[in-house]
């Protein structure tokens, strides 16, 4: 502790002026760099993510995301829930595509029980899975525009998403958290007229994709802002565990719908897996745009051929899963989501590890953000596309 | 990937009816041998590759239902990851986490998954769990396990479309194992989270610090002896609060309450 | 003007009153038509509908709301500077209106160096922005202010140089003179609609529009106020009536710059065939219509395009716009002498 009196403001100003007058000192002053908190309240982070960056002017020198503002303790919670209760909770991990969160867990439980859901249920599950993908990714398509400054596309996204959400609500009762899947099948069958309405909505979704392509993809400013920004090489992406469109945009041709044998109905459809060689933000946007189109096409193919039959297999009223371990993963809209369910024969899982895509997707940020300008940080965050519930569980 | 004993794929022909009920058993026709279980060659080959390099460090393995789980000695954890990366072409890092095999202590008088008292439940959880919890050995899952704590990780090969789960037992007093951070960069965050939730040390990790919880947090939440406060207050399955509709139900009570 | 002999102080009062009325009025009209309604309809939604018929009184309600808010100073802010910054920006906007002609005799002050005055005074707002960012004692505000300073200064040059072409063609710096030059001029011998400089100075018009988009910090040049990055840039810490000042200054400047653009390029208050006293009455309406057109262009761009990054913005200004505007001046000069 110094005992001299602190210099008065005038003295400080005189000192600085003296220093400034001495040009030599100016050049050699080492400035520390400004430390900035992006978040946790911030329009650009999709929720309460905090990224601490150290800036040198407008360039990031060091970045670290701080997670946990939304940590709900899922893995501990799931240990004290029955399987149907887990299903409800698990909806809320990635809330933009809730149905897609239920599916891998239900599949894991069914695998342990040796129960096979009837064909009709598997087809409808696939349809809802793809619809949740559309609901999730259409928001992304509009939201990336907002992060870059184009305020209009996001309204079109919300408008056209409403139709998808209405469809989900009409069948399940919930727009965001359908809670529709059950061990052994689905909660109930589709309402009358749903299939025709769905076809109409898919047409709208395709029109929306065309609109986004016109508005954003072809826009010179959008291209200047996203091409070459945030390039991720395939090897680094795999090492970090990036998945989903982020990985495919780096050129890795891997899609769990096509490459894994799943009881769901993807094997009855034909769809293309889109990849892009560049690995930059534009590639990630473009890949997701094409994925929405493919989802609409998948749903169209499935709608025509839903097999008739029961919607639920014969399962006991109280679900008790025999002892065992099962890992089940699916190609969720955000990436690869999986559940490692360890059961010891009780009413609920003994341990359930939830592997979420955004956790790995965000872990690349310290590596990716170095040397990047502040506006590009926003672009990269927008293009990586995470949901806080998925990161923080 | 379930560890239940597999049924033979073909049904055995029914034994002759005569061979029952105390009569001297007649030599029935030799039953046809059950068909051998289909061998998952690809996965067996993976395990063999691991065994070739690691030798005795591959403690046990379990192959079932399209997946393979290999348990390695904790000293060979890093090497196992290396072998998986180099020889098995596991280029994709899926996740890394921990398992605590201790059954959750009884909460509010009932084990958390003990369904006794729930309508329609038939029998309770395997007795083995309760018994073995008493004498200190844990019921562990696929590929076994000798200790309370296990670290497990999943890797995947995007070229061969096949995955592997690696497990390792950890010492209960001071669970520690080598880090995978220089092998798979994604392990960095996963190991931080596992340290935070279980207390496992990862030797060589650049900086084990809290992932989700505030810095001053004490304890490791995902350990089974870390109490779940909600369940302390309200034991599972929870109290059934059923209030009567206003107007019906216990009018007598309200009259009493008013008059008293 | 109306045949009255007014003392100087009475004239001054009327002029001040006129300016003080027009600015909020202009800001309100622009804000309502373009920000509230045009933006909403472009985004397939209705916009405010409650306050007044079709939400016409929404901005008044907003003004009332802002006025009754608590006057907050950030803890470590420099109070004097913090309070003065919006005033500086407002004053710079006010001063712009002094030289805009709304009719042959409807001008607050017909300065001989009208254009020069307008451009000089318009660049005062940069000081206000810097003051706001610095005094807010917040890193986000500082970032926004520094970006704003760089951007506004960079785009002053294309703005000024674009206007030089018009001045060369008109031969006078006075805005009233430029309107008359357009009114009395002819295009290739055809004098029916005068000589709006938007046709001969097309390049200049484009440059001016782009530069004024940047001067108003509208997307695609709204880095200083990048909503999704810096929350509100240099305006983040401002609430209540101080924010109202910034808001009014922004739309007031949009109104003023559109008016200058309309005057310089579209002919101002001139309507072909209208002369004499009638021009005094129709002039404001005609000018108003032209302002709405220009403002429509400005806001249409704002809602459609994403924003430039700061270095791309600067590259655009220094490497493309300024050389282009210099070439425009040279071409104008040559053509002026030749024809």
Coordinates of C-alpha atoms in Angstrom, one line a residue, chain A residues 44-331:
Chain A
X44 CA -26.8 -12.1 -30.1
X45 CA -26.4 -15.1 -27.8
X46 CA -29.4 -17.4 -28.0
X47 CA -30.0 -17.3 -24.3
X48 CA -27.8 -16.7 -21.4
X49 CA -24.4 -17.5 -22.8
X50 CA -21.5 -15.4 -21.7
X51 CA -18.4 -15.1 -23.7
X52 CA -15.5 -13.2 -22.1
X53 CA -13.2 -11.8 -24.8
X54 CA -10.1 -9.8 -24.6
X55 CA -9.9 -7.3 -27.3
X56 CA -7.1 -5.4 -28.9
X57 CA -9.0 -2.7 -30.6
X58 CA -11.6 -4.6 -32.5
X59 CA -9.7 -7.9 -32.7
X60 CA -10.2 -10.7 -30.3
X61 CA -7.0 -11.8 -28.6
X62 CA -8.5 -14.4 -26.3
X63 CA -12.0 -15.7 -25.8
X64 CA -13.7 -18.1 -23.4
X65 CA -17.3 -19.0 -23.1
X66 CA -18.7 -19.2 -19.6
X67 CA -21.6 -21.6 -19.5
X68 CA -23.9 -22.6 -16.8
X69 CA -26.3 -19.7 -16.5
X70 CA -29.0 -22.1 -17.4
X71 CA -27.7 -25.3 -15.9
X72 CA -30.7 -27.2 -14.6
X73 CA -28.9 -30.4 -13.6
X74 CA -30.6 -32.7 -16.1
X75 CA -28.4 -35.7 -15.4
X76 CA -29.1 -35.6 -11.7
X77 CA -32.8 -34.9 -12.3
X78 CA -33.2 -37.8 -14.6
X79 CA -32.0 -40.2 -12.0
X80 CA -35.0 -39.5 -9.9
X81 CA -37.7 -39.6 -12.5
X82 CA -39.7 -42.4 -14.1
X83 CA -39.3 -43.0 -17.8
X84 CA -42.4 -41.1 -18.8
X85 CA -41.4 -38.3 -16.5
X86 CA -38.0 -38.2 -18.1
X87 CA -39.7 -37.9 -21.4
X88 CA -41.4 -34.7 -20.3
X89 CA -38.2 -33.2 -18.9
X90 CA -36.1 -34.0 -21.9
X91 CA -38.3 -32.0 -24.2
X92 CA -36.8 -29.0 -22.6
X93 CA -33.2 -29.5 -23.4
X94 CA -33.3 -28.2 -26.9
X95 CA -36.6 -26.3 -26.9
X96 CA -36.7 -25.3 -30.5
X97 CA -37.0 -28.9 -31.6
X98 CA -38.5 -30.6 -28.6
X99 CA -39.7 -33.7 -30.2
X100 CA -36.3 -34.5 -31.5
X101 CA -35.0 -34.7 -27.9
X102 CA -37.5 -37.3 -26.9
X103 CA -36.7 -39.7 -29.6
X104 CA -33.2 -40.9 -28.8
X105 CA -34.2 -41.5 -25.2
X106 CA -37.3 -43.4 -26.1
X107 CA -35.4 -45.5 -28.5
X108 CA -32.8 -46.3 -25.9
X109 CA -35.5 -47.4 -23.4
X110 CA -37.2 -49.4 -26.1
X111 CA -34.0 -51.1 -27.0
X112 CA -33.4 -52.1 -23.4
X113 CA -36.9 -53.3 -23.0
X114 CA -36.9 -55.2 -26.3
X115 CA -40.0 -53.4 -27.3
X116 CA -40.6 -52.4 -30.9
X117 CA -42.9 -49.6 -31.7
X118 CA -45.3 -50.4 -34.5
X119 CA -44.5 -49.2 -38.0
X120 CA -47.1 -46.5 -38.0
X121 CA -45.6 -45.0 -34.9
X122 CA -42.1 -45.1 -36.3
X123 CA -43.3 -43.3 -39.5
X124 CA -45.1 -40.6 -37.6
X125 CA -42.2 -40.2 -35.2
X126 CA -40.0 -39.6 -38.2
X127 CA -42.4 -37.0 -39.6
X128 CA -42.5 -35.2 -36.3
X129 CA -38.7 -35.4 -36.0
X130 CA -38.3 -33.8 -39.4
X131 CA -40.9 -31.2 -38.5
X132 CA -39.0 -30.3 -35.4
X133 CA -36.0 -29.9 -37.6
X134 CA -37.9 -27.5 -39.8
X135 CA -39.1 -25.5 -36.9
X136 CA -35.6 -25.2 -35.5
X137 CA -33.8 -24.5 -38.7
X138 CA -36.2 -22.0 -40.1
X139 CA -35.6 -19.9 -37.1
X140 CA -31.9 -20.1 -37.7
X141 CA -32.3 -19.0 -41.3
X142 CA -34.1 -15.9 -40.2
X143 CA -32.0 -15.3 -37.1
X144 CA -28.7 -15.3 -38.9
X145 CA -30.1 -12.3 -40.9
X146 CA -30.9 -10.5 -37.7
X147 CA -27.4 -11.0 -36.2
X148 CA -26.0 -9.5 -39.4
X149 CA -28.4 -6.6 -39.4
X150 CA -31.1 -7.7 -41.9
X151 CA -34.2 -7.2 -39.8
X152 CA -36.8 -8.5 -42.2
X153 CA -36.1 -12.2 -42.9
X154 CA -36.7 -13.2 -39.3
X155 CA -40.3 -12.1 -39.5
X156 CA -40.9 -14.2 -42.5
X157 CA -39.3 -17.1 -40.6
X158 CA -41.6 -16.6 -37.7
X159 CA -44.6 -16.3 -39.9
X160 CA -43.9 -19.5 -41.7
X161 CA -42.8 -21.4 -38.7
X162 CA -46.2 -20.7 -37.1
X163 CA -47.7 -23.1 -39.5
X164 CA -45.4 -25.8 -38.6
X165 CA -45.9 -25.2 -34.9
X166 CA -49.7 -25.2 -35.4
X167 CA -49.4 -28.6 -37.0
X168 CA -47.5 -29.9 -34.1
X169 CA -50.0 -28.5 -31.7
X170 CA -52.9 -29.9 -33.5
X171 CA -51.5 -33.4 -33.2
X172 CA -49.9 -33.3 -29.8
X173 CA -51.3 -30.4 -27.9
X174 CA -48.1 -28.5 -27.5
X175 CA -46.3 -26.1 -29.8
X176 CA -43.0 -26.1 -28.2
X177 CA -43.1 -29.1 -25.9
X178 CA -45.2 -31.8 -27.5
X179 CA -44.3 -34.6 -25.1
X180 CA -45.7 -36.9 -27.7
X181 CA -43.4 -39.9 -27.7
X182 CA -44.0 -42.8 -25.4
X183 CA -42.0 -46.0 -24.8
X184 CA -43.6 -48.3 -27.3
X185 CA -45.2 -45.7 -29.6
X186 CA -46.9 -42.4 -29.5
X187 CA -49.4 -40.9 -27.2
X188 CA -52.2 -40.8 -29.7
X189 CA -52.9 -40.9 -33.4
X190 CA -53.0 -38.0 -35.8
X191 CA -56.1 -36.0 -36.1
X192 CA -58.3 -36.2 -39.2
X193 CA -57.1 -34.0 -42.1
X194 CA -53.6 -33.6 -40.6
X195 CA -51.9 -35.2 -43.5
X196 CA -53.4 -32.9 -46.1
X197 CA -52.7 -29.8 -44.0
X198 CA -49.1 -31.0 -43.6
X199 CA -48.6 -31.1 -47.3
X200 CA -49.8 -27.6 -47.7
X201 CA -47.4 -26.4 -44.9
X202 CA -44.5 -28.2 -46.6
X203 CA -45.3 -26.2 -49.7
X204 CA -45.1 -23.0 -47.7
X205 CA -41.8 -24.1 -46.1
X206 CA -40.3 -24.6 -49.6
X207 CA -41.5 -21.2 -50.6
X208 CA -39.9 -19.8 -47.5
X209 CA -36.6 -21.4 -48.4
X210 CA -36.7 -19.8 -51.8
X211 CA -37.4 -16.5 -50.2
X212 CA -34.5 -16.8 -47.9
X213 CA -32.3 -17.7 -50.7
X214 CA -33.3 -14.6 -52.6
X215 CA -33.1 -12.3 -49.6
X216 CA -30.0 -13.5 -47.9
X217 CA -27.9 -16.0 -49.8
X218 CA -27.6 -13.9 -52.9
X219 CA -27.1 -10.7 -51.1
X220 CA -23.6 -9.2 -51.6
X221 CA -23.3 -7.8 -48.1
X222 CA -24.4 -11.1 -46.6
X223 CA -21.7 -12.9 -48.6
X224 CA -19.1 -10.4 -47.7
X225 CA -19.9 -10.8 -44.1
X226 CA -20.0 -14.6 -44.0
X227 CA -17.6 -16.0 -46.6
X228 CA -14.3 -16.9 -45.2
X229 CA -15.4 -16.1 -41.6
X230 CA -14.9 -18.7 -39.0
X231 CA -13.3 -21.4 -41.1
X232 CA -13.2 -24.8 -39.4
X233 CA -11.2 -27.5 -40.9
X234 CA -12.7 -31.0 -40.9
X235 CA -10.0 -32.6 -38.7
X236 CA -10.4 -29.9 -36.0
X237 CA -14.1 -30.2 -36.2
X238 CA -14.0 -34.0 -35.7
X239 CA -11.6 -33.6 -32.9
X240 CA -13.8 -31.2 -31.0
X241 CA -16.8 -33.3 -31.7
X242 CA -18.7 -30.8 -33.8
X243 CA -21.7 -32.4 -35.4
X244 CA -24.7 -31.7 -37.6
X245 CA -24.6 -29.0 -40.1
X246 CA -21.4 -27.5 -38.6
X247 CA -19.6 -30.7 -39.5
X248 CA -21.1 -31.1 -42.9
X249 CA -20.3 -27.5 -43.8
X250 CA -16.7 -28.4 -43.3
X251 CA -17.0 -31.1 -45.8
X252 CA -17.4 -34.2 -43.6
X253 CA -20.1 -36.4 -45.2
X254 CA -21.7 -37.9 -42.2
X255 CA -25.4 -38.0 -41.4
X256 CA -26.8 -40.3 -38.8
X257 CA -30.1 -40.6 -40.6
X258 CA -28.4 -42.2 -43.5
X259 CA -25.4 -43.9 -41.9
X260 CA -27.0 -45.5 -38.8
X261 CA -29.6 -48.2 -38.8
X262 CA -32.4 -46.7 -36.9
X263 CA -35.9 -48.0 -36.2
X264 CA -37.3 -44.8 -37.5
X265 CA -38.5 -44.5 -41.1
X266 CA -35.6 -42.7 -42.8
X267 CA -34.6 -45.8 -44.5
X268 CA -37.9 -45.7 -46.4
X269 CA -37.1 -42.3 -47.9
X270 CA -34.6 -40.9 -50.3
X271 CA -32.8 -37.7 -49.3
X272 CA -29.6 -36.0 -50.1
X273 CA -27.0 -35.2 -47.4
X274 CA -25.6 -31.8 -48.2
X275 CA -22.0 -30.9 -47.5
X276 CA -20.0 -27.8 -48.4
X277 CA -16.2 -27.7 -48.7
X278 CA -15.6 -24.3 -47.3
X279 CA -16.2 -24.6 -43.6
X280 CA -17.0 -21.0 -43.1
X281 CA -20.1 -19.2 -41.8
X282 CA -21.7 -19.0 -45.3
X283 CA -21.3 -22.8 -45.7
X284 CA -23.1 -23.4 -42.4
X285 CA -26.0 -21.2 -43.4
X286 CA -26.2 -22.8 -46.9
X287 CA -26.1 -26.3 -45.6
X288 CA -28.9 -25.6 -43.2
X289 CA -30.9 -24.0 -45.9
X290 CA -30.6 -27.1 -48.0
X291 CA -31.4 -29.3 -45.0
X292 CA -34.7 -27.5 -44.5
X293 CA -35.6 -28.3 -48.1
X294 CA -34.6 -31.9 -47.7
X295 CA -36.7 -32.2 -44.5
X296 CA -39.7 -30.9 -46.4
X297 CA -39.0 -33.5 -49.1
X298 CA -38.7 -36.3 -46.5
X299 CA -41.9 -35.4 -44.9
X300 CA -43.6 -35.3 -48.3
X301 CA -42.4 -38.8 -49.0
X302 CA -43.4 -40.1 -45.7
X303 CA -46.9 -38.5 -45.7
X304 CA -47.9 -40.5 -48.7
X305 CA -47.1 -43.9 -47.2
X306 CA -47.8 -43.9 -43.5
X307 CA -48.7 -47.5 -42.8
X308 CA -52.0 -48.2 -41.0
X309 CA -51.9 -50.0 -37.7
X310 CA -51.7 -49.4 -34.0
X311 CA -50.0 -46.4 -32.7
X312 CA -48.7 -48.1 -29.5
X313 CA -47.1 -51.4 -28.8
X314 CA -48.2 -53.6 -25.9
X315 CA -46.3 -52.2 -23.0
X316 CA -47.2 -52.5 -19.3
X317 CA -48.8 -49.6 -17.7
X318 CA -45.8 -49.1 -15.4
X319 CA -42.7 -48.9 -17.5
X320 CA -39.9 -50.8 -15.9
X321 CA -36.8 -51.2 -18.1
X322 CA -34.6 -54.3 -17.4
X323 CA -31.1 -53.8 -16.4
X324 CA -28.6 -52.9 -19.1
X325 CA -26.8 -50.1 -20.9
X326 CA -27.9 -48.5 -24.1
X327 CA -26.6 -45.8 -26.2
X328 CA -28.8 -44.2 -28.8
X329 CA -28.1 -41.2 -30.9
X330 CA -29.9 -39.3 -33.6
X331 CA -29.3 -36.6 -36.1

